Coordinates of C-alpha atoms in Angstrom, one line a residue:
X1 CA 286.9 115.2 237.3
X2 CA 287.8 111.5 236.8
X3 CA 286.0 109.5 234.0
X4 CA 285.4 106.1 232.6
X5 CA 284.5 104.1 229.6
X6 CA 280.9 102.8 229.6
X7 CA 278.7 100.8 227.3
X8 CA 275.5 101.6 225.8
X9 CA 273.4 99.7 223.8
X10 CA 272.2 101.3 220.5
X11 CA 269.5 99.7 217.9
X12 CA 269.8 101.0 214.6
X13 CA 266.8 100.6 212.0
X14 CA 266.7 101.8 208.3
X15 CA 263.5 101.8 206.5
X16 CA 262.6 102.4 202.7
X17 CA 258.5 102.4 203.4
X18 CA 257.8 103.0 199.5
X19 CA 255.5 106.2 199.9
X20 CA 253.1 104.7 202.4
X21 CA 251.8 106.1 205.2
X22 CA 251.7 103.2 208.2
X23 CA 248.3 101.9 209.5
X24 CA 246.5 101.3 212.6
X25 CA 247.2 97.7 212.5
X26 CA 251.2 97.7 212.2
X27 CA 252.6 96.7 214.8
X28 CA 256.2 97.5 215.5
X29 CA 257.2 95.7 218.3
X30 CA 259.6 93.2 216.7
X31 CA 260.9 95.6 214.4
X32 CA 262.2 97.5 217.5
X33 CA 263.0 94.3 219.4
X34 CA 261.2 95.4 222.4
X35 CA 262.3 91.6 224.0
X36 CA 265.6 92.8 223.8
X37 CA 265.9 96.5 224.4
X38 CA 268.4 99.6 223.7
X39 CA 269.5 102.4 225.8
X40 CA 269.3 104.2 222.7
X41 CA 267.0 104.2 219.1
X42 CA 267.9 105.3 215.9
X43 CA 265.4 104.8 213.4
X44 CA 265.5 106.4 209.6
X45 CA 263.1 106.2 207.3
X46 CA 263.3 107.0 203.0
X47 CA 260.4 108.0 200.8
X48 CA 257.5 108.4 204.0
X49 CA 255.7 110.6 201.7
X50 CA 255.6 109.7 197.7
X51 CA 258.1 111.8 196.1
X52 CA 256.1 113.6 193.8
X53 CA 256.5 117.3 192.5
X54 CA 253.8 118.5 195.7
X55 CA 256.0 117.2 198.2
X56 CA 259.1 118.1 196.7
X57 CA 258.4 121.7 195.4
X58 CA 255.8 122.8 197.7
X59 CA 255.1 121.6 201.1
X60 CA 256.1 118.4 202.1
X61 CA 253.2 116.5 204.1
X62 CA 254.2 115.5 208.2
X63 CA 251.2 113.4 208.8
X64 CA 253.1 109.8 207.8
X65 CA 255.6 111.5 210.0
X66 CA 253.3 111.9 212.8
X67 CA 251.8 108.3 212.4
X68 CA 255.4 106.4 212.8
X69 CA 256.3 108.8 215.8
X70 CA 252.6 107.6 217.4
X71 CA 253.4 104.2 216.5
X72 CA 257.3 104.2 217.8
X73 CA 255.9 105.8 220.9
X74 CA 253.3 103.2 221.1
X75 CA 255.8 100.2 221.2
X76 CA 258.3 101.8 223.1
X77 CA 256.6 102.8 225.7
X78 CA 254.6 100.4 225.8
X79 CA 253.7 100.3 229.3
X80 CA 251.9 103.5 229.5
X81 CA 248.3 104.3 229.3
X82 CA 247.7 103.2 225.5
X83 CA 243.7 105.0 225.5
X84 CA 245.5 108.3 226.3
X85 CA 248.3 108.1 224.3
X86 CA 247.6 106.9 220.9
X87 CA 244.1 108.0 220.2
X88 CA 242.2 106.7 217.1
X89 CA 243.7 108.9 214.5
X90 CA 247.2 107.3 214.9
X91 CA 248.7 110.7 215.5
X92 CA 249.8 112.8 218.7
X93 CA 247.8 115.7 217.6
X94 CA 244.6 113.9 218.0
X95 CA 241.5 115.0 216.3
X96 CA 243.1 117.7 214.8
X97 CA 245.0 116.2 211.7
X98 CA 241.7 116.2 210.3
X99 CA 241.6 119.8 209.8
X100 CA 245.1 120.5 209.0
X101 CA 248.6 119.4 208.6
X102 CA 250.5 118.9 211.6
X103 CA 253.7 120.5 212.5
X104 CA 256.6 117.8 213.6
X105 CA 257.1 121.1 216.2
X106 CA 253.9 120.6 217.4
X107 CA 254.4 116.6 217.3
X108 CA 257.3 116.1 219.4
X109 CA 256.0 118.7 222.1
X110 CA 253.0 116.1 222.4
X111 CA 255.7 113.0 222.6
X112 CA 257.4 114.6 226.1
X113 CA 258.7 112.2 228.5
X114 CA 260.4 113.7 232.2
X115 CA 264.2 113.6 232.2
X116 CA 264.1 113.7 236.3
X117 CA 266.9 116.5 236.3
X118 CA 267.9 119.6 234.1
X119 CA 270.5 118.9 231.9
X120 CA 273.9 120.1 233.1
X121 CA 275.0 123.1 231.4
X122 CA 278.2 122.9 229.0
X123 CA 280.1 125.4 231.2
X124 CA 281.4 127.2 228.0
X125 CA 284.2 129.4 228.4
X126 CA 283.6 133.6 228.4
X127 CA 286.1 133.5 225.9
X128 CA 284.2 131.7 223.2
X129 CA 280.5 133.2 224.3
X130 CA 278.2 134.4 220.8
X131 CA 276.6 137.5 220.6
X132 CA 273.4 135.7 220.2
X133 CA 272.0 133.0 222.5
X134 CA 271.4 131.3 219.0
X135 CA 274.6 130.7 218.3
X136 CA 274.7 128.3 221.2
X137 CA 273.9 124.8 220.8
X138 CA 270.8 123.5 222.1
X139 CA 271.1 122.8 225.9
X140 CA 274.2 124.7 226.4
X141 CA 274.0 128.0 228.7
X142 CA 275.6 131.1 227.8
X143 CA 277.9 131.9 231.0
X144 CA 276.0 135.2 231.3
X145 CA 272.1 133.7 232.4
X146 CA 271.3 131.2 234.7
X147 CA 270.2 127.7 234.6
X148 CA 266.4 128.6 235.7
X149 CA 266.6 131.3 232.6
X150 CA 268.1 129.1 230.2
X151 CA 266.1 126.3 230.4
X152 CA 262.7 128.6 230.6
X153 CA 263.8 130.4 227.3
X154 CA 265.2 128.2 225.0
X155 CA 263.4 127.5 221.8
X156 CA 263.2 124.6 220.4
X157 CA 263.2 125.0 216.8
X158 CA 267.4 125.7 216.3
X159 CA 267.2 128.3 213.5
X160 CA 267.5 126.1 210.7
X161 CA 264.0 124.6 210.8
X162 CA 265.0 121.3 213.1
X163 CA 262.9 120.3 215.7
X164 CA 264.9 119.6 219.2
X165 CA 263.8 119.1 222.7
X166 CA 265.0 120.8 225.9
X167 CA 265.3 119.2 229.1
X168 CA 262.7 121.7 230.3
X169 CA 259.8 120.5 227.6
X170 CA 260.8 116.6 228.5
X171 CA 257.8 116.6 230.4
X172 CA 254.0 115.1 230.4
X173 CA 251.1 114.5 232.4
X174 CA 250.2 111.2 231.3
X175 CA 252.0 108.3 233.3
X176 CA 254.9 110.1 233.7
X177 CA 256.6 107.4 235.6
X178 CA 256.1 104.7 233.5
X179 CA 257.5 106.2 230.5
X180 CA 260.3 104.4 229.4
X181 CA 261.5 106.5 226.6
X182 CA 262.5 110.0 225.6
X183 CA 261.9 111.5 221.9
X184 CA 265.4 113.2 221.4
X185 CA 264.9 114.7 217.8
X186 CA 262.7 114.0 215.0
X187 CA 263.3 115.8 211.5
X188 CA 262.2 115.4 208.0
X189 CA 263.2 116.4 204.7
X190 CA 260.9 115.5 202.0
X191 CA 260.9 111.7 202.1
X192 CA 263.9 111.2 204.3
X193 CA 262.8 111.3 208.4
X194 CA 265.2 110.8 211.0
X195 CA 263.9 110.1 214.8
X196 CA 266.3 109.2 217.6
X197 CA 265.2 108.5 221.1
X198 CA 266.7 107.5 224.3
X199 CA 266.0 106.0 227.6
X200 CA 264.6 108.8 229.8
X201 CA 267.4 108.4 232.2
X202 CA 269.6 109.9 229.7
X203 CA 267.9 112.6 228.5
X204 CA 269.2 114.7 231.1
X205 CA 273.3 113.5 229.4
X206 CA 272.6 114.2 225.8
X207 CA 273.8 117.7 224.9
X208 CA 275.2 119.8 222.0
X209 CA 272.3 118.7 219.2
X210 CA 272.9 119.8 216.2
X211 CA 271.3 118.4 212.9
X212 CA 272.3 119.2 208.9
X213 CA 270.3 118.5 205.6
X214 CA 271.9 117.9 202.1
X215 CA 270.4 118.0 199.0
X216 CA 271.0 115.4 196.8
X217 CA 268.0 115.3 194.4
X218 CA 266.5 117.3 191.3
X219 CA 269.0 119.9 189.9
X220 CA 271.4 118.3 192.4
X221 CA 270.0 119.9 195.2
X222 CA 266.4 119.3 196.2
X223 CA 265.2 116.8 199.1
X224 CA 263.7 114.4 197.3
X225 CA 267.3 112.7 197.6
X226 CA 270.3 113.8 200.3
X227 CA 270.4 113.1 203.7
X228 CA 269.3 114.4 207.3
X229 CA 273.1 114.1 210.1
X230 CA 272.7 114.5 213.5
X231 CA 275.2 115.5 215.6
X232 CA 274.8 115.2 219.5
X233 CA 277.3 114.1 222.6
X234 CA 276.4 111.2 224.8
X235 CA 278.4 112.5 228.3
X236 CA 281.6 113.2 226.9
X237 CA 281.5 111.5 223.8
X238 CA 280.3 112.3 220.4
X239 CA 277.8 110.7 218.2
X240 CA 277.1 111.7 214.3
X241 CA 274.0 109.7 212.6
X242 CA 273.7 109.8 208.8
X243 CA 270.2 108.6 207.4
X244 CA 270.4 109.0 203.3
X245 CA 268.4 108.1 200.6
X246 CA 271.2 108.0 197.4
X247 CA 270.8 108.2 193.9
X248 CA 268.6 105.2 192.2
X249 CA 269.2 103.6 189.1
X250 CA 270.5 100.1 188.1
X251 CA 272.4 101.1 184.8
X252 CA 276.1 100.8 184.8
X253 CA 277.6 103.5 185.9
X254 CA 275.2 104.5 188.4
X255 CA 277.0 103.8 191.3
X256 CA 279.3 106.5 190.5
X257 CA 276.2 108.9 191.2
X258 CA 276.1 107.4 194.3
X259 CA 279.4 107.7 195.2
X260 CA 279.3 111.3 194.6
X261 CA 276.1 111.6 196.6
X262 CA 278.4 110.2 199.2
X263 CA 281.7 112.4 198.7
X264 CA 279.3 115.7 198.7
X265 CA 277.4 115.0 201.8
X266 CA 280.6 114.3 203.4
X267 CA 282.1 117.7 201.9
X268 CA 279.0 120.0 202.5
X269 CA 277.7 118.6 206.0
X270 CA 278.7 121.8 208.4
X271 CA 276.9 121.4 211.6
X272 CA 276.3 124.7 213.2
X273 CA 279.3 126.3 215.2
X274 CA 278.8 126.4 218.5
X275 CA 280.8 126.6 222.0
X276 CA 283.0 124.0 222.8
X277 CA 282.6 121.1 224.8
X278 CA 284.6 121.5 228.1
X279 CA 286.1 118.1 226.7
X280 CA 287.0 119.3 223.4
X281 CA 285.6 121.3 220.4
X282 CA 282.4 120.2 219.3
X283 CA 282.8 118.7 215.7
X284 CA 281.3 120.3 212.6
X285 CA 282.0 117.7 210.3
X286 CA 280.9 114.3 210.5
X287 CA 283.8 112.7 210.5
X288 CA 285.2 114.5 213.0
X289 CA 282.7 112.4 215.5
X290 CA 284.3 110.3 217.8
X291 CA 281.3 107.8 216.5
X292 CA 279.8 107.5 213.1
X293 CA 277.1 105.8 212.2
X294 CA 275.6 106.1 208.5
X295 CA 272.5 104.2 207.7
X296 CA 269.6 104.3 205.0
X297 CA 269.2 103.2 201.1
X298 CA 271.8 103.9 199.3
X299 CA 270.8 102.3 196.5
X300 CA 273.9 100.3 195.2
X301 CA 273.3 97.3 193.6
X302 CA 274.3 94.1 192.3
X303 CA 276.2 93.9 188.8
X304 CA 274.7 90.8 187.3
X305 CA 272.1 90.4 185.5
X306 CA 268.8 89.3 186.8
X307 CA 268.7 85.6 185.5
X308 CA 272.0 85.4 187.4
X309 CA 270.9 87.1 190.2
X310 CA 267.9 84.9 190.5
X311 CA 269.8 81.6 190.5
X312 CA 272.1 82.3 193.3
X313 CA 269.6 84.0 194.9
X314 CA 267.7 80.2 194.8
X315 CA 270.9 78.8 196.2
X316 CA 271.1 81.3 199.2
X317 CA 274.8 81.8 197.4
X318 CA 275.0 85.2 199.5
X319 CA 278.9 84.9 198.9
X320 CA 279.0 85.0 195.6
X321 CA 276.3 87.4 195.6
X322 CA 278.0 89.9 197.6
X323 CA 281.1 89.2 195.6
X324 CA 279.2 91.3 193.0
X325 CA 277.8 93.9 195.2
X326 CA 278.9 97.6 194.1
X327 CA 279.2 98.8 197.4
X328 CA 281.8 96.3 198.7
X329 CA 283.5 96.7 194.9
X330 CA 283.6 100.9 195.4
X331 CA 284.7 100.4 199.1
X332 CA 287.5 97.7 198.1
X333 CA 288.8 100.2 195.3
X334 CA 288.9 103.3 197.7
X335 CA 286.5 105.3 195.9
X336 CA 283.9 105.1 198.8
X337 CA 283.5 104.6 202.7
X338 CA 287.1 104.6 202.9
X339 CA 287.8 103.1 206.4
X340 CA 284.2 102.6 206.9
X341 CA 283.1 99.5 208.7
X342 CA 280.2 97.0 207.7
X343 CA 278.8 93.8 209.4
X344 CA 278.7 90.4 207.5
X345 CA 275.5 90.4 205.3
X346 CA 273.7 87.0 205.6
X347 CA 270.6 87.7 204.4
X348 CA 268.5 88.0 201.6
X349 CA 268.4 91.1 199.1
X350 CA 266.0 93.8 200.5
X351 CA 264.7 95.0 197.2
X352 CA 262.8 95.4 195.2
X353 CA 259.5 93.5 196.9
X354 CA 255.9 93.2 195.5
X355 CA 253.8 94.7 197.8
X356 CA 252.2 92.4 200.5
X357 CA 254.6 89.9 199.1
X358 CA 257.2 87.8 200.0
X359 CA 258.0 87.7 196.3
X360 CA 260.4 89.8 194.5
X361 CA 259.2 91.8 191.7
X362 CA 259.4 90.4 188.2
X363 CA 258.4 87.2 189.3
X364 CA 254.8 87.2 188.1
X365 CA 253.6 88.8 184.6
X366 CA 251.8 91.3 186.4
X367 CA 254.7 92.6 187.8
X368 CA 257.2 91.9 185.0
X369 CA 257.2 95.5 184.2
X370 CA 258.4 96.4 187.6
X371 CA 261.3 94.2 187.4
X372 CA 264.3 94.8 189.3
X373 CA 267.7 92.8 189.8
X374 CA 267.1 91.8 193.9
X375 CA 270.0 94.3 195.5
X376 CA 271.4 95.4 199.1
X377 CA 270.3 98.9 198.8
X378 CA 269.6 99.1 202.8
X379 CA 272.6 99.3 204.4
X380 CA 274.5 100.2 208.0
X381 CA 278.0 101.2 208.1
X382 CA 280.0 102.6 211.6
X383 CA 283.1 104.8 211.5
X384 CA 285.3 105.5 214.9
X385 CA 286.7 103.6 217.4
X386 CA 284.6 101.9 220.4
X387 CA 282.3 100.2 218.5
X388 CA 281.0 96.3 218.5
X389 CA 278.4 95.4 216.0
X390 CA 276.0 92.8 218.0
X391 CA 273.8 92.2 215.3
X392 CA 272.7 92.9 211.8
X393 CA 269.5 91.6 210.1
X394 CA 266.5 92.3 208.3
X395 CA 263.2 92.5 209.3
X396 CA 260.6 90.6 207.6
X397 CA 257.6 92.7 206.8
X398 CA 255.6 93.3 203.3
X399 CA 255.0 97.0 204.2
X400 CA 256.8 98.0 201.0
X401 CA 258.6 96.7 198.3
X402 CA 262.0 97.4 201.0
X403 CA 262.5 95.1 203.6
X404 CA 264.3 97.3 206.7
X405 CA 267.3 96.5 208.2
X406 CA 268.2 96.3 211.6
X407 CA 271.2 96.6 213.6
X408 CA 272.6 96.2 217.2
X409 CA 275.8 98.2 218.9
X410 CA 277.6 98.1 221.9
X411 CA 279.1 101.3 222.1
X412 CA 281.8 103.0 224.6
X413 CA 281.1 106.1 225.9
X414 CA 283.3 108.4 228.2
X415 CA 281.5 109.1 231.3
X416 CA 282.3 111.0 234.5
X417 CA 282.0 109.2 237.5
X418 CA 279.6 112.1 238.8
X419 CA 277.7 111.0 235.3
X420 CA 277.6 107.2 236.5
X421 CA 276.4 108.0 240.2
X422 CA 273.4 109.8 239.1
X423 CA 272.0 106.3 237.2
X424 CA 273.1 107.5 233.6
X425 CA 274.6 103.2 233.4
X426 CA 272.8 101.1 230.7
X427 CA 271.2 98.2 231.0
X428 CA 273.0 94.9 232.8
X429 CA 273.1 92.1 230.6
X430 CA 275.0 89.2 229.1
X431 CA 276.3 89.7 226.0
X432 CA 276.3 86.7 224.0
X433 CA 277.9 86.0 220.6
X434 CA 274.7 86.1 217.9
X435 CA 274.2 83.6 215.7
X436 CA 273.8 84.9 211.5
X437 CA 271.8 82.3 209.9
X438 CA 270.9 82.7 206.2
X439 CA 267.3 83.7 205.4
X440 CA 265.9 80.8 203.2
X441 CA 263.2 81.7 200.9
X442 CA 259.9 80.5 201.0

């Protein structure tokens, strides 16, 4: 079957929310850029829940979690019937956070949208079938059972505690046709949550799902630092998304913690083995993606001190700024995000914030304690061929002592013309060369 390259728009968003769980009254609209909308969403989000022994040790708490799905869902789909879908409580489950935790299972079954048509099977080979149905990858049929079977059966929890939909649960009765938007995956660890969605139109193309944790924290292994990867195919083409929360710390030296954070997640991350891909095999390591995209706060910093810092920062010197930034001095010297990728940065520091403040912290005496050297520790880097950075910005809110950053894609994606006649094409428009102008400070 013939194929060809098509574009796809994708909005990236990382988010270091400081521990707080969002209110009634945030609106997200503009942090999504609802004006100007994506065929696809991937939003990350560090420290959702404070990262406090409870959390980390014992049971980590989904109801933020639930909150920002509601609230995603709210602007997204913003043409639906707001009284049914987002009820009081901010949360999908309704009435019943206020008895018990909520499951992100239980979550994304109540954030269904239609995909129109089953998804199309991966027509693995006999050769390479599992004993198990497990051991196939979420949406792809095991030779042996039929479509009807497959898609009534599957489960969507993927043995490792990840939360996936099937085409089959993409489904709701609530104004089914004026949902814009279908919730793909959404997966925490600790602080670190992860949620992708996708117009509903091409639900029914994204196959092989497959999503890995790392470790990165306490004893070098627990949650409260690491990462959540997901690891999916667009049509023929496949998509790895990184959201990490690295190593803190503004001592020298501590960008070599990062760093490592960095090496071992790309060492350790093994997405499942599963069938292949009647394209090719289906990676299981992230770089093996024909598109990377690696987003969240990775804490690097800037070496100066903070007297320094401050007067450039007064001068909107973001050149000479950046000229100190660790991550571009560890990714110049090849110990880091070697052939990585990373748009031109022409705005202001992101942390560290007062809260509800546009000032930084350390700026007042009540918050001299809580001083900080202003950094870029939210950051968006691509690997792979195929993509065009559009955009990439911050988002001015006083949430938490972060501000988020935001980026735009255009990204090529192999399609089969079948693919294209069944209304998988991305939205028409012009694009038109965007403008980067410097943030200046109030």
């Amino acid at each position: 079957m013939s194929s060809k390259t098509q574009s796809f728009r994708v909005f990236v968003a990382t988010w270091n929310v400081g521990g707080k769980s969002p209110h009634s009254g945030l609106n997200l609209d503009g942090f999504l850029q609802i004006n100007n909308p994506s065929d696809i969403y991937v939003l990350g989000f560090q420290e959702i829940v404070p990262l406090n022994a409870g959390n980390v040790l014992v049971v980590e708490d989904n109801e933020p979690a639930a909150r920002w799905l509601a609230l995603i869902d709210q602007s997204l789909n913003k043409s639906c019937s707001m009284a049914s879908r987002a009820p009081k409580s901010l949360s999908p489950l309704g009435s019943s956070l206020l008895f018990q935790k909520p499951s992100l299972k239980r979550i994304c079954k109540n954030l269904r949208t239609e995909s129109g048509r089953r998804m199309k099977t991966c027509n693995c080979s006999h050769a390479l079938e599992r004993k198990y149905s497990k051991d196939f990858c979420l949406w792809c049929q095991p030779n042996n059972t039929s479509e009807d079977e497959f898609s009534l059966e599957i489960e969507e929890d993927d043995g490792l505690g990840n939360y996936v939909l099937s085409s089959s649960e993409i489904s709701t009765p609530i104004t089914v046709n004026q949902m814009k938007y279908s919730l793909v995956v959404g997966k925490q660890m600790v602080g670190i949550f992860v949620t992708i969605w996708v117009r509903k139109e091409l639900a029914q193309y994204v196959s092989h799902l497959r999503i890995s944790c790392i470790g990165r924290g306490i004893m070098g292994c627990l949650g409260n630092k690491g990462c959540i990867s997901v690891s999916m195919y667009l049509h023929q083409t496949s998509f790895c998304f990184v959201c990490s929360h690295l190593a803190s710390g503004e001592k020298e030296g501590d960008e070599l913690r990062r760093n490592s954070d960095v090496i071992e997640i790309l060492k350790n991350t093994q997405f499942q083995r599963i069938c292949r891909s009647p394209y090719s095999r289906v990676p299981e390591k992230i770089i093996e993606h024909d598109r990377v995209i690696w987003l969240g706060d990775l804490n690097y910093r800037i070496s100066l001190g903070y007297s320094e810092t401050r007067k450039l920062l007064e001068r909107c010197d973001w050149r000479a700024l950046f000229d100190n930034d660790q991550l571009k001095i560890e990714r110049e010297a090849g110990r880091v995000f070697r052939d990585w990728k990373e748009g031109k940065i022409y705005f202001a520091p992101t942390y560290k914030y007062s809260y509800n403040s546009d000032n930084y912290a350390g700026e007042t005496t009540e918050t001299k304690n809580k001083r900080r050297t202003p950094a870029w520790c939210d950051r968006i880097l691509w690997r792979g061929s195929g993509i065009q950075q559009l955009s990439y910005v911050r988002w001015e809110s006083q949430f938490s002592d972060h501000r988020p950053v935001l980026a735009t894609f255009m990204v090529d994606v192999h399609v089969t013309e079948e693919g294209s006649k069944k209304g998988s094409s991305s939205f028409r428009m012009k694009i038109e060369s965007e403008e980067h102008i410097p943030l200046t400070r109030k």
